[in-house]
mmCIF file with all atom_site columns, C-alpha atoms in Angstrom:
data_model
loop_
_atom_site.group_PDB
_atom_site.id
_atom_site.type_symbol
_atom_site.label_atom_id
_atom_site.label_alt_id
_atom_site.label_comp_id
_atom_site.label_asym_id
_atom_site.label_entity_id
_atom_site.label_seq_id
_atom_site.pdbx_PDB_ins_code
_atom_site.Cartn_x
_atom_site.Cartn_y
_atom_site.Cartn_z
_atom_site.occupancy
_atom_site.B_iso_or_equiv
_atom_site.pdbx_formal_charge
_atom_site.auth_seq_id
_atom_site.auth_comp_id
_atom_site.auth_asym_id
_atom_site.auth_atom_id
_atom_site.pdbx_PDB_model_num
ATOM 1   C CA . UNK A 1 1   ? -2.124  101.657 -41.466 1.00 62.00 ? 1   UNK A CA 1
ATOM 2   C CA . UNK A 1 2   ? -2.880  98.243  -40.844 1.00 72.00 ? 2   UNK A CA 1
ATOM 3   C CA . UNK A 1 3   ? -5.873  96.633  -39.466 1.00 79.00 ? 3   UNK A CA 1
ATOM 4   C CA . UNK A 1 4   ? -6.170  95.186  -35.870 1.00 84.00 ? 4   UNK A CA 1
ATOM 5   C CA . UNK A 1 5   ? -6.888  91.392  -37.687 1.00 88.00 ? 5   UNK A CA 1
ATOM 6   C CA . UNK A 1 6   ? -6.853  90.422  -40.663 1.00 89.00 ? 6   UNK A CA 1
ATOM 7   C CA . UNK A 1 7   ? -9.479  89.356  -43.145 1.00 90.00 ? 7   UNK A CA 1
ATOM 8   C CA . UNK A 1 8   ? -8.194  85.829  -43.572 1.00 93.00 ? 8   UNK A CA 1
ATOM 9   C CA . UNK A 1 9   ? -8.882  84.925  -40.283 1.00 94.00 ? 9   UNK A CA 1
ATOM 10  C CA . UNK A 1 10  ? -12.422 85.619  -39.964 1.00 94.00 ? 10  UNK A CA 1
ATOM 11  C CA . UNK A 1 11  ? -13.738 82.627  -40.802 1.00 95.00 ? 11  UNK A CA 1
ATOM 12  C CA . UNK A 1 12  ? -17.742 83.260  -40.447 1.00 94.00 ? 12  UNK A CA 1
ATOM 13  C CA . UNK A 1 13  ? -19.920 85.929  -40.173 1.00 94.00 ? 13  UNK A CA 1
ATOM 14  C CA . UNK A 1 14  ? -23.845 85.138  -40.255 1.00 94.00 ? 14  UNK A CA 1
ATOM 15  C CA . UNK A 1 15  ? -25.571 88.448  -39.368 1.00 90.00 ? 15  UNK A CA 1
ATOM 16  C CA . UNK A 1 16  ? -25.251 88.135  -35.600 1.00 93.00 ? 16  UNK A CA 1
ATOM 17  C CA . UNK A 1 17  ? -21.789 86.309  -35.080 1.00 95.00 ? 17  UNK A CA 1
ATOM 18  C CA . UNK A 1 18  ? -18.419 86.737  -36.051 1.00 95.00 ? 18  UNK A CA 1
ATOM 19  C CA . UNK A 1 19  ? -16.380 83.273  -35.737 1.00 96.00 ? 19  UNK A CA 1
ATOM 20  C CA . UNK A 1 20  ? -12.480 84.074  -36.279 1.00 95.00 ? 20  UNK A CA 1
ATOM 21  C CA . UNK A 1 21  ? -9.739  82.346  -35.243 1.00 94.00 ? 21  UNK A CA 1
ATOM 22  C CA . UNK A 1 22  ? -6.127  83.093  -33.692 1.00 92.00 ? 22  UNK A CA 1
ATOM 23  C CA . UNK A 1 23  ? -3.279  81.780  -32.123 1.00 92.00 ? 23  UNK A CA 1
ATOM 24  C CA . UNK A 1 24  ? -3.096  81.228  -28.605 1.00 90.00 ? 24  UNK A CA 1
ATOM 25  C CA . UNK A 1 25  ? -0.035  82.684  -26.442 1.00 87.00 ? 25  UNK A CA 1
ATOM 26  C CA . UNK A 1 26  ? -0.753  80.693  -23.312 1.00 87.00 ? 26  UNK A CA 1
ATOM 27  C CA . UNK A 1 27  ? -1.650  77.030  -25.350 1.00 89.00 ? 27  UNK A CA 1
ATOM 28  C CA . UNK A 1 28  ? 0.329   77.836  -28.163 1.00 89.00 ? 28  UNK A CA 1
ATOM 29  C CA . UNK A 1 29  ? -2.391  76.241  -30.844 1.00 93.00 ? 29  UNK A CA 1
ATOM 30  C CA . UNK A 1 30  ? -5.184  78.066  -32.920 1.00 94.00 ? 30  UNK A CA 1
ATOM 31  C CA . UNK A 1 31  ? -7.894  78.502  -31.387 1.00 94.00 ? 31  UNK A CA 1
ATOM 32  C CA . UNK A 1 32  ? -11.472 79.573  -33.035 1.00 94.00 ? 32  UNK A CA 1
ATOM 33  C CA . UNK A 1 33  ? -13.800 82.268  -30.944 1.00 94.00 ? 33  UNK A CA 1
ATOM 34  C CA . UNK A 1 34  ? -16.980 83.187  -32.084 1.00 94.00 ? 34  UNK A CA 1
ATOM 35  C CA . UNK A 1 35  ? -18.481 86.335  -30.705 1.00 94.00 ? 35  UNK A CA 1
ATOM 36  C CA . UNK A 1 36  ? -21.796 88.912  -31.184 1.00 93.00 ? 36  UNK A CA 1
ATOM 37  C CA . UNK A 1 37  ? -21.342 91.203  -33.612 1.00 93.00 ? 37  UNK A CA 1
ATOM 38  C CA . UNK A 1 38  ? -21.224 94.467  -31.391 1.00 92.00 ? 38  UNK A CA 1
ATOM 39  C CA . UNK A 1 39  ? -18.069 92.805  -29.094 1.00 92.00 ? 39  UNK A CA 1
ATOM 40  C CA . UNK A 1 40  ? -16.132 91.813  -32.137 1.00 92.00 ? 40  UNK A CA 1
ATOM 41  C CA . UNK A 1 41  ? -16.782 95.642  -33.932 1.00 90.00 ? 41  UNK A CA 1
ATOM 42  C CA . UNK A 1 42  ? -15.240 97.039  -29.860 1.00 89.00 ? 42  UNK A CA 1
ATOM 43  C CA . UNK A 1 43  ? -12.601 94.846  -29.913 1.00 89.00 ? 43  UNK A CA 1
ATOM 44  C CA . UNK A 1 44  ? -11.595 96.069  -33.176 1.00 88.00 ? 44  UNK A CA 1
ATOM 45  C CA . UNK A 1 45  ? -12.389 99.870  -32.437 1.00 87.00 ? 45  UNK A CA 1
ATOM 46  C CA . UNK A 1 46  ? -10.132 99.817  -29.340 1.00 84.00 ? 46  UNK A CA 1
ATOM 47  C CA . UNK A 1 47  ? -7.464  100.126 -31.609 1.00 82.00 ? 47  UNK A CA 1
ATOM 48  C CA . UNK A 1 48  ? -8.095  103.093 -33.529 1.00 82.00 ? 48  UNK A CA 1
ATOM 49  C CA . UNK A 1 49  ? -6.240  105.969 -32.233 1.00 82.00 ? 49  UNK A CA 1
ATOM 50  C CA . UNK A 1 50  ? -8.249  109.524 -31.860 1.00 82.00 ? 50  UNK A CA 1
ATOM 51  C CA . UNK A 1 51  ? -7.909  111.890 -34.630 1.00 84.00 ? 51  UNK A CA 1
ATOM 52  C CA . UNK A 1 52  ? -3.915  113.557 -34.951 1.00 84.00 ? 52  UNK A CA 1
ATOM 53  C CA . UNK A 1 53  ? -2.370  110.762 -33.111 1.00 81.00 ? 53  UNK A CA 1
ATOM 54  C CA . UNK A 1 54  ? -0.042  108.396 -34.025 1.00 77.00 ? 54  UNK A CA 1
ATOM 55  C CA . UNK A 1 55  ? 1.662   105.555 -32.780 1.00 74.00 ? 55  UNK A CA 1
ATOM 56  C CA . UNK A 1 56  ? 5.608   105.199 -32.536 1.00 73.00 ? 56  UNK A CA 1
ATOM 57  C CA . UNK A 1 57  ? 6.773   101.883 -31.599 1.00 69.00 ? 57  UNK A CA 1
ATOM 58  C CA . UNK A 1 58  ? 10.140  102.013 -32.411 1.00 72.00 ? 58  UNK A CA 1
ATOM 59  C CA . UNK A 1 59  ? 11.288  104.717 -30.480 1.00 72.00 ? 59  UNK A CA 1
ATOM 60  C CA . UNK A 1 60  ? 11.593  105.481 -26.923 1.00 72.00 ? 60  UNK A CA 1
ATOM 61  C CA . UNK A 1 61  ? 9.877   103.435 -23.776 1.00 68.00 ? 61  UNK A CA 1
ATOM 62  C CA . UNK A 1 62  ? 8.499   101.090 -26.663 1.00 67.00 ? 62  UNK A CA 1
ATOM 63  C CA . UNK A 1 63  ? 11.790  100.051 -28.473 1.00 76.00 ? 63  UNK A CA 1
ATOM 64  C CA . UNK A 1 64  ? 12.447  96.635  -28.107 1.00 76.00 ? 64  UNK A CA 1
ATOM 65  C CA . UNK A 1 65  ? 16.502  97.254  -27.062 1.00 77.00 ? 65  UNK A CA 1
ATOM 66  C CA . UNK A 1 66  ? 15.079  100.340 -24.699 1.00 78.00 ? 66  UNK A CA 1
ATOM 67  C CA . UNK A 1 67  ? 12.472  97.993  -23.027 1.00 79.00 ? 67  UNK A CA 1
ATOM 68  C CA . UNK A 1 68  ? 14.656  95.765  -21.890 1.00 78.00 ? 68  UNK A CA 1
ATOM 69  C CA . UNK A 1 69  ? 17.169  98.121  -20.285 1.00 81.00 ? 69  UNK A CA 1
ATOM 70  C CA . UNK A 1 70  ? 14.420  99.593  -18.554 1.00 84.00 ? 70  UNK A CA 1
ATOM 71  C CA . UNK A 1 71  ? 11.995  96.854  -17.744 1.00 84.00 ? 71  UNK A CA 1
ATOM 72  C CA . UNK A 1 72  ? 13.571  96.354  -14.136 1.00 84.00 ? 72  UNK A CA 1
ATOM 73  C CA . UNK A 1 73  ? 13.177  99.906  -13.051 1.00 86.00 ? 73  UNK A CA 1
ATOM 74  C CA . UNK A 1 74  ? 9.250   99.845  -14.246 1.00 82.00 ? 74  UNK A CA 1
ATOM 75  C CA . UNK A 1 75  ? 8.417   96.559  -12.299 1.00 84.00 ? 75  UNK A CA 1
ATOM 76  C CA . UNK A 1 76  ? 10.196  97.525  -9.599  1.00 85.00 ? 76  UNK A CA 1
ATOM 77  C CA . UNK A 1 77  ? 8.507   101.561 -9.597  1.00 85.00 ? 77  UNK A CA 1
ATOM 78  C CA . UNK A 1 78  ? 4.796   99.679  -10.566 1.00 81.00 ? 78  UNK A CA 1
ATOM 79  C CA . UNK A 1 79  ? 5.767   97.437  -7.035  1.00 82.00 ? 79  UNK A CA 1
ATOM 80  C CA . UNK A 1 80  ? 5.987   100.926 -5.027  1.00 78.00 ? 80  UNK A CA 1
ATOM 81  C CA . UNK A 1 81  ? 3.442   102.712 -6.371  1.00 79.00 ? 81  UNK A CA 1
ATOM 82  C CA . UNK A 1 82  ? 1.148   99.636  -5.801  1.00 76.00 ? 82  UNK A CA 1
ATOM 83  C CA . UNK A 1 83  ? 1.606   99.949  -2.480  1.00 71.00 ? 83  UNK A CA 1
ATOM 84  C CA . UNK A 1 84  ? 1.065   103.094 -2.022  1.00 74.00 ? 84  UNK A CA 1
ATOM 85  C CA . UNK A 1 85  ? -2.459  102.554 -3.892  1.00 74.00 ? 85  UNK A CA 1
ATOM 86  C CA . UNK A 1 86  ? -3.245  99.962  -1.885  1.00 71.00 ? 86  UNK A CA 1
ATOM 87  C CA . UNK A 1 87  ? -3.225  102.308 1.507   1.00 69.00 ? 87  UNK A CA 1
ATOM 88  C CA . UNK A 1 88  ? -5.258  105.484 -0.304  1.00 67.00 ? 88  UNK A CA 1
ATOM 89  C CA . UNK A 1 89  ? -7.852  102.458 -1.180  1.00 65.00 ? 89  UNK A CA 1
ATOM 90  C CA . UNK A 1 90  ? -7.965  101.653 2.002   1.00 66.00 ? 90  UNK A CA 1
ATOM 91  C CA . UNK A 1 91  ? -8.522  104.927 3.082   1.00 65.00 ? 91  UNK A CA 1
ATOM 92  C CA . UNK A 1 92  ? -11.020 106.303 0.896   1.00 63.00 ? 92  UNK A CA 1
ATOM 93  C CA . UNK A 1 93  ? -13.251 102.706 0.576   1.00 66.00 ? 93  UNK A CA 1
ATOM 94  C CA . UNK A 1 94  ? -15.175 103.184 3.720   1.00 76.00 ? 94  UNK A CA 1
ATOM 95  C CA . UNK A 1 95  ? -16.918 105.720 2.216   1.00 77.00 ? 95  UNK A CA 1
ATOM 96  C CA . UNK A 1 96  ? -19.466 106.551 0.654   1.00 80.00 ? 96  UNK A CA 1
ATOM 97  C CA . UNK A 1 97  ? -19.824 109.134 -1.985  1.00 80.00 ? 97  UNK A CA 1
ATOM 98  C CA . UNK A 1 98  ? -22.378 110.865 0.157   1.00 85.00 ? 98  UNK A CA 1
ATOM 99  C CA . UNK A 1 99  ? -20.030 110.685 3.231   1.00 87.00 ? 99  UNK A CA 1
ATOM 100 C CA . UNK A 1 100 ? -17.373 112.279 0.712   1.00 84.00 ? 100 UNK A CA 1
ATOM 101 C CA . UNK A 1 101 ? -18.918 114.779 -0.716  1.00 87.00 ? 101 UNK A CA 1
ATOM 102 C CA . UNK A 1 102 ? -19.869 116.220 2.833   1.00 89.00 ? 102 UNK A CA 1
ATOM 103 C CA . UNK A 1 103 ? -16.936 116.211 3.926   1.00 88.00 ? 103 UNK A CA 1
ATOM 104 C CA . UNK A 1 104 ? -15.602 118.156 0.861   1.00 89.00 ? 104 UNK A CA 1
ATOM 105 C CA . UNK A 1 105 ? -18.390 120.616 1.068   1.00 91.00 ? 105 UNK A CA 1
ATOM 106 C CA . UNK A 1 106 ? -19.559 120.678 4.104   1.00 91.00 ? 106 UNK A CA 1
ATOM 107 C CA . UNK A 1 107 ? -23.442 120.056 2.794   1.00 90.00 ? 107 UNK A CA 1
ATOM 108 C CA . UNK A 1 108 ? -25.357 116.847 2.449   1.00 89.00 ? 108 UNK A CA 1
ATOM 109 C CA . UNK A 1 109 ? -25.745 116.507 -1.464  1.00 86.00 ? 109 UNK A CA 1
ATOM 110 C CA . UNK A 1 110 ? -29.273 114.732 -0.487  1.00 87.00 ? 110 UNK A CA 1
ATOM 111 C CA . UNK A 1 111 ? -30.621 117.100 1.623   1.00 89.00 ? 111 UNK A CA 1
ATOM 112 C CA . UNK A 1 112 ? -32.986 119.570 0.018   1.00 87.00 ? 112 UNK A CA 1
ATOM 113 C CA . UNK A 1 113 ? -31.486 123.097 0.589   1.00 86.00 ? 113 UNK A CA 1
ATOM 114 C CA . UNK A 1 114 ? -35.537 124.593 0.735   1.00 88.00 ? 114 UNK A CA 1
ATOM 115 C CA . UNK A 1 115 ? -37.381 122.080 2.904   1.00 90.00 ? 115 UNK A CA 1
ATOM 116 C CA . UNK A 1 116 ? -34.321 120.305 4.533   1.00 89.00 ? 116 UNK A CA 1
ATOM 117 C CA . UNK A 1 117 ? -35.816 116.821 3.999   1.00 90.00 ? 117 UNK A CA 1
ATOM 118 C CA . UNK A 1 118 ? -34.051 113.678 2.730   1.00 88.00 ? 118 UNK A CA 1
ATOM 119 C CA . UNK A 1 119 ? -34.122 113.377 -1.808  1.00 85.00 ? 119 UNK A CA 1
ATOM 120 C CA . UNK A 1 120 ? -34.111 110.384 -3.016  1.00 82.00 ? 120 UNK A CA 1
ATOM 121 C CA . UNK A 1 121 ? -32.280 110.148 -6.574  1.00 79.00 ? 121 UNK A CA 1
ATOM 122 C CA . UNK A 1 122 ? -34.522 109.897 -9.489  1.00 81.00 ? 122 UNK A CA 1
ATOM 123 C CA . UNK A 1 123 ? -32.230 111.824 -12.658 1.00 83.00 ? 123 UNK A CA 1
ATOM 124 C CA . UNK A 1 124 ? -28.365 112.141 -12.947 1.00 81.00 ? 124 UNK A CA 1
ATOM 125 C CA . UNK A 1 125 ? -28.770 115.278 -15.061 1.00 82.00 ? 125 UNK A CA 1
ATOM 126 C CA . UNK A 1 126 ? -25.150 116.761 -16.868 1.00 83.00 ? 126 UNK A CA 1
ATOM 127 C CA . UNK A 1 127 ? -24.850 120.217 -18.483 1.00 86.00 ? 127 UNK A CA 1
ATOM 128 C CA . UNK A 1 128 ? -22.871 118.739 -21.688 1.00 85.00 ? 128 UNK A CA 1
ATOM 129 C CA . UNK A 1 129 ? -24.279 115.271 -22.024 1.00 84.00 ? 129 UNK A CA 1
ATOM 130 C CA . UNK A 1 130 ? -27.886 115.727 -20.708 1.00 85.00 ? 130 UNK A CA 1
ATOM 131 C CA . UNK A 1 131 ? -29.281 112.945 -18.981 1.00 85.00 ? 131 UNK A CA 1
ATOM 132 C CA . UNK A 1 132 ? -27.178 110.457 -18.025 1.00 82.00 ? 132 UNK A CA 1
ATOM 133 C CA . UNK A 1 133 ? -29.404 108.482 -15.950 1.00 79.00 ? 133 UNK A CA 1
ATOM 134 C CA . UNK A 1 134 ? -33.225 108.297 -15.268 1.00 82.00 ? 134 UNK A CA 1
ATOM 135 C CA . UNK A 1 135 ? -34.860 106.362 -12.475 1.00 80.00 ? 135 UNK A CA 1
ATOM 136 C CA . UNK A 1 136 ? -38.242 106.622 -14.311 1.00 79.00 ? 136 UNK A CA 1
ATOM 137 C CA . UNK A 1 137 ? -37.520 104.952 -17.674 1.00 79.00 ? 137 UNK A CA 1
ATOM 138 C CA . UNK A 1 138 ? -35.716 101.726 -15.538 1.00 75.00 ? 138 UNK A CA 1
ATOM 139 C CA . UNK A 1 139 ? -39.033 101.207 -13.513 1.00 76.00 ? 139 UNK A CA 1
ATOM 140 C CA . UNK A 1 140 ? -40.961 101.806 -16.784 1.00 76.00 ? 140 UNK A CA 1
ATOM 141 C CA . UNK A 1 141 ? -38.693 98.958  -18.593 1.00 76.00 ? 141 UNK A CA 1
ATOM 142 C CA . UNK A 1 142 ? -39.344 96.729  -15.982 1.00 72.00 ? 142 UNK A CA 1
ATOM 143 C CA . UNK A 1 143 ? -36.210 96.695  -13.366 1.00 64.00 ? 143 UNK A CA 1
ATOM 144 C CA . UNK A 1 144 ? -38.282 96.750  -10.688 1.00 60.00 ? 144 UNK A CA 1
ATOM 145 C CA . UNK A 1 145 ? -40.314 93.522  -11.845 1.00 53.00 ? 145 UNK A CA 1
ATOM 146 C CA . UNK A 1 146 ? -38.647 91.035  -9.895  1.00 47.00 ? 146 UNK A CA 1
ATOM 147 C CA . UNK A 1 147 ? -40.180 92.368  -6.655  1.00 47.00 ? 147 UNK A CA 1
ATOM 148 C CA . UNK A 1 148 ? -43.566 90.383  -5.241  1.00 47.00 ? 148 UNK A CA 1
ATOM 149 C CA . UNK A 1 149 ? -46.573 92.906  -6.438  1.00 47.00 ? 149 UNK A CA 1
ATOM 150 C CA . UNK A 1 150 ? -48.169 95.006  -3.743  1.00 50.00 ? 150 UNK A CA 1
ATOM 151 C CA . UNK A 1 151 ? -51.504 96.692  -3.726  1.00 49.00 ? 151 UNK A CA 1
ATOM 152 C CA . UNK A 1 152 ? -51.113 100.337 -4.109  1.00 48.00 ? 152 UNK A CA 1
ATOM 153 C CA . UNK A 1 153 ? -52.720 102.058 -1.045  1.00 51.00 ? 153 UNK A CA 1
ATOM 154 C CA . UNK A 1 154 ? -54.241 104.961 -2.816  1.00 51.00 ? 154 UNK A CA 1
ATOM 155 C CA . UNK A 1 155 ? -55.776 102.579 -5.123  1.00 51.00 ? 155 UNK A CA 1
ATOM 156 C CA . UNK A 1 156 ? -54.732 104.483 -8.495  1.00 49.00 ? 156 UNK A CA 1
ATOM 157 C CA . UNK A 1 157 ? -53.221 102.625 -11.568 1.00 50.00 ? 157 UNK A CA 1
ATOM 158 C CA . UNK A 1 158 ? -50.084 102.262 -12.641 1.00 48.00 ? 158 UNK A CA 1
ATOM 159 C CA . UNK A 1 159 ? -46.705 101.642 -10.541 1.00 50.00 ? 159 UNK A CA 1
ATOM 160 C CA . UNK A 1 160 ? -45.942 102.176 -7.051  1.00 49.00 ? 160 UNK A CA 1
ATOM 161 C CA . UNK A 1 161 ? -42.308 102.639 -6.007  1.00 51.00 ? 161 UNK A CA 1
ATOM 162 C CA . UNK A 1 162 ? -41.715 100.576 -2.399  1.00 51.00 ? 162 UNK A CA 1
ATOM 163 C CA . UNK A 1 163 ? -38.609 102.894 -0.496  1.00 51.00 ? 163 UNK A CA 1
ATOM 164 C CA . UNK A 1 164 ? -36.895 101.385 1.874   1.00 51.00 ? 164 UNK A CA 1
ATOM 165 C CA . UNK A 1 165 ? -38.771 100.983 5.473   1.00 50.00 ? 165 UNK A CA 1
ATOM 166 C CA . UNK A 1 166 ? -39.958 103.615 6.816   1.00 50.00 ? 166 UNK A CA 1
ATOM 167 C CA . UNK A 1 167 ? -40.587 105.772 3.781   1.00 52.00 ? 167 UNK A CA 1
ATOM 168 C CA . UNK A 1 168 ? -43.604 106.719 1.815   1.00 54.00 ? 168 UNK A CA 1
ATOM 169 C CA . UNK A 1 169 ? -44.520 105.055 -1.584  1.00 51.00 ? 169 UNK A CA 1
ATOM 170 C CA . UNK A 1 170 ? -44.764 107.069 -4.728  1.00 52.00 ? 170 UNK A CA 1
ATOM 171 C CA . UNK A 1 171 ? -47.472 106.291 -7.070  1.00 51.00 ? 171 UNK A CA 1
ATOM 172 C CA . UNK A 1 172 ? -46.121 106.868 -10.683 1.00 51.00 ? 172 UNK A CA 1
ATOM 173 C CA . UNK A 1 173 ? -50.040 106.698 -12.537 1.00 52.00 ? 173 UNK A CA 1
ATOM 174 C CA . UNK A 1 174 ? -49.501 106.289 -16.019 1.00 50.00 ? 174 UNK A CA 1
ATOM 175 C CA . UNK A 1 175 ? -46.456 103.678 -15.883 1.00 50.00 ? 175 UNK A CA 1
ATOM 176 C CA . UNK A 1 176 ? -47.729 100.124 -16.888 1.00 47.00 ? 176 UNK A CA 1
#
């Protein structure tokens, strides 16, 4: 198997950066990019295949003489099925994923089902992958900074979270 570039043309690496160069469909000249170390290692891992599969290029769809007896009827069905696309987007943009989900269900996925009041989102939580996303830790790393600093009410330390009008502040004490 070969590799996605080859070593020749990776003309620095210093630790952080990865300067290689290439040649340029659109000015056909060589160009030189340098880029961090963590977008050149996914640009070369996007072209491993999973585990058991294999690519065949010379057969089928990807032939070269197959490709070109068929490259009329794929622009032409990508040209119909892009409009077709076009009108479910339309469709399904106005809303929201709250406004789909209840109309799927029939329940308001941020109502609580005890008390009946509005939730607000603090943890995406998902039985195989865990958490996936936690308000908590982005206020505690500072997402939140931006905003002007207001005087917490209750007096305590730490953080207050400002809702949107109309809504109570939470004090998070303990969060610097």
């Amino acid at each position: 198997m070969s590799p996605p570039i080859s070593l020749r043309r990776i003309d620095r690496y210093d630790g952080h950066h990865v300067t290689y160069h290439y040649r340029s469909h659109k000015s056909e000249r060589v160009e030189q990019e340098s880029v961090d170390v963590y977008t050149f290692i996914g640009r070369m891992v996007q072209h491993t295949f999973p585990k058991g599969f294999q690519r065949i290029r010379y057969y089928g769809v990807q032939a070269t003489k197959t490709f070109t007896k068929i490259k009329g009827l794929i622009q032409a069905a990508l040209a119909h099925v892009k409009g077709i696309i076009k009108g479910a987007i339309q469709i399904i943009a106005p809303l929201t994923y709250r406004q789909r989900y209840q109309q799927s269900t029939g329940r308001d996925p941020l109502r609580c089902p005890h008390c009946q009041r509005e939730m607000g989102v603090w943890r995406i939580w998902h039985p195989t992958y865990g958490l996936i996303h936690n308000e908590l830790q982005a206020i505690a790393r500072g997402k939140y900074a931006a905003q002007a600093p207001r005087a917490d009410p209750a007096g305590s330390p730490g953080r207050t979270v400002w809702p949107a009008a109309g809504e109570i502040p939470v004090s998070l004490p303990g969060l610097q």
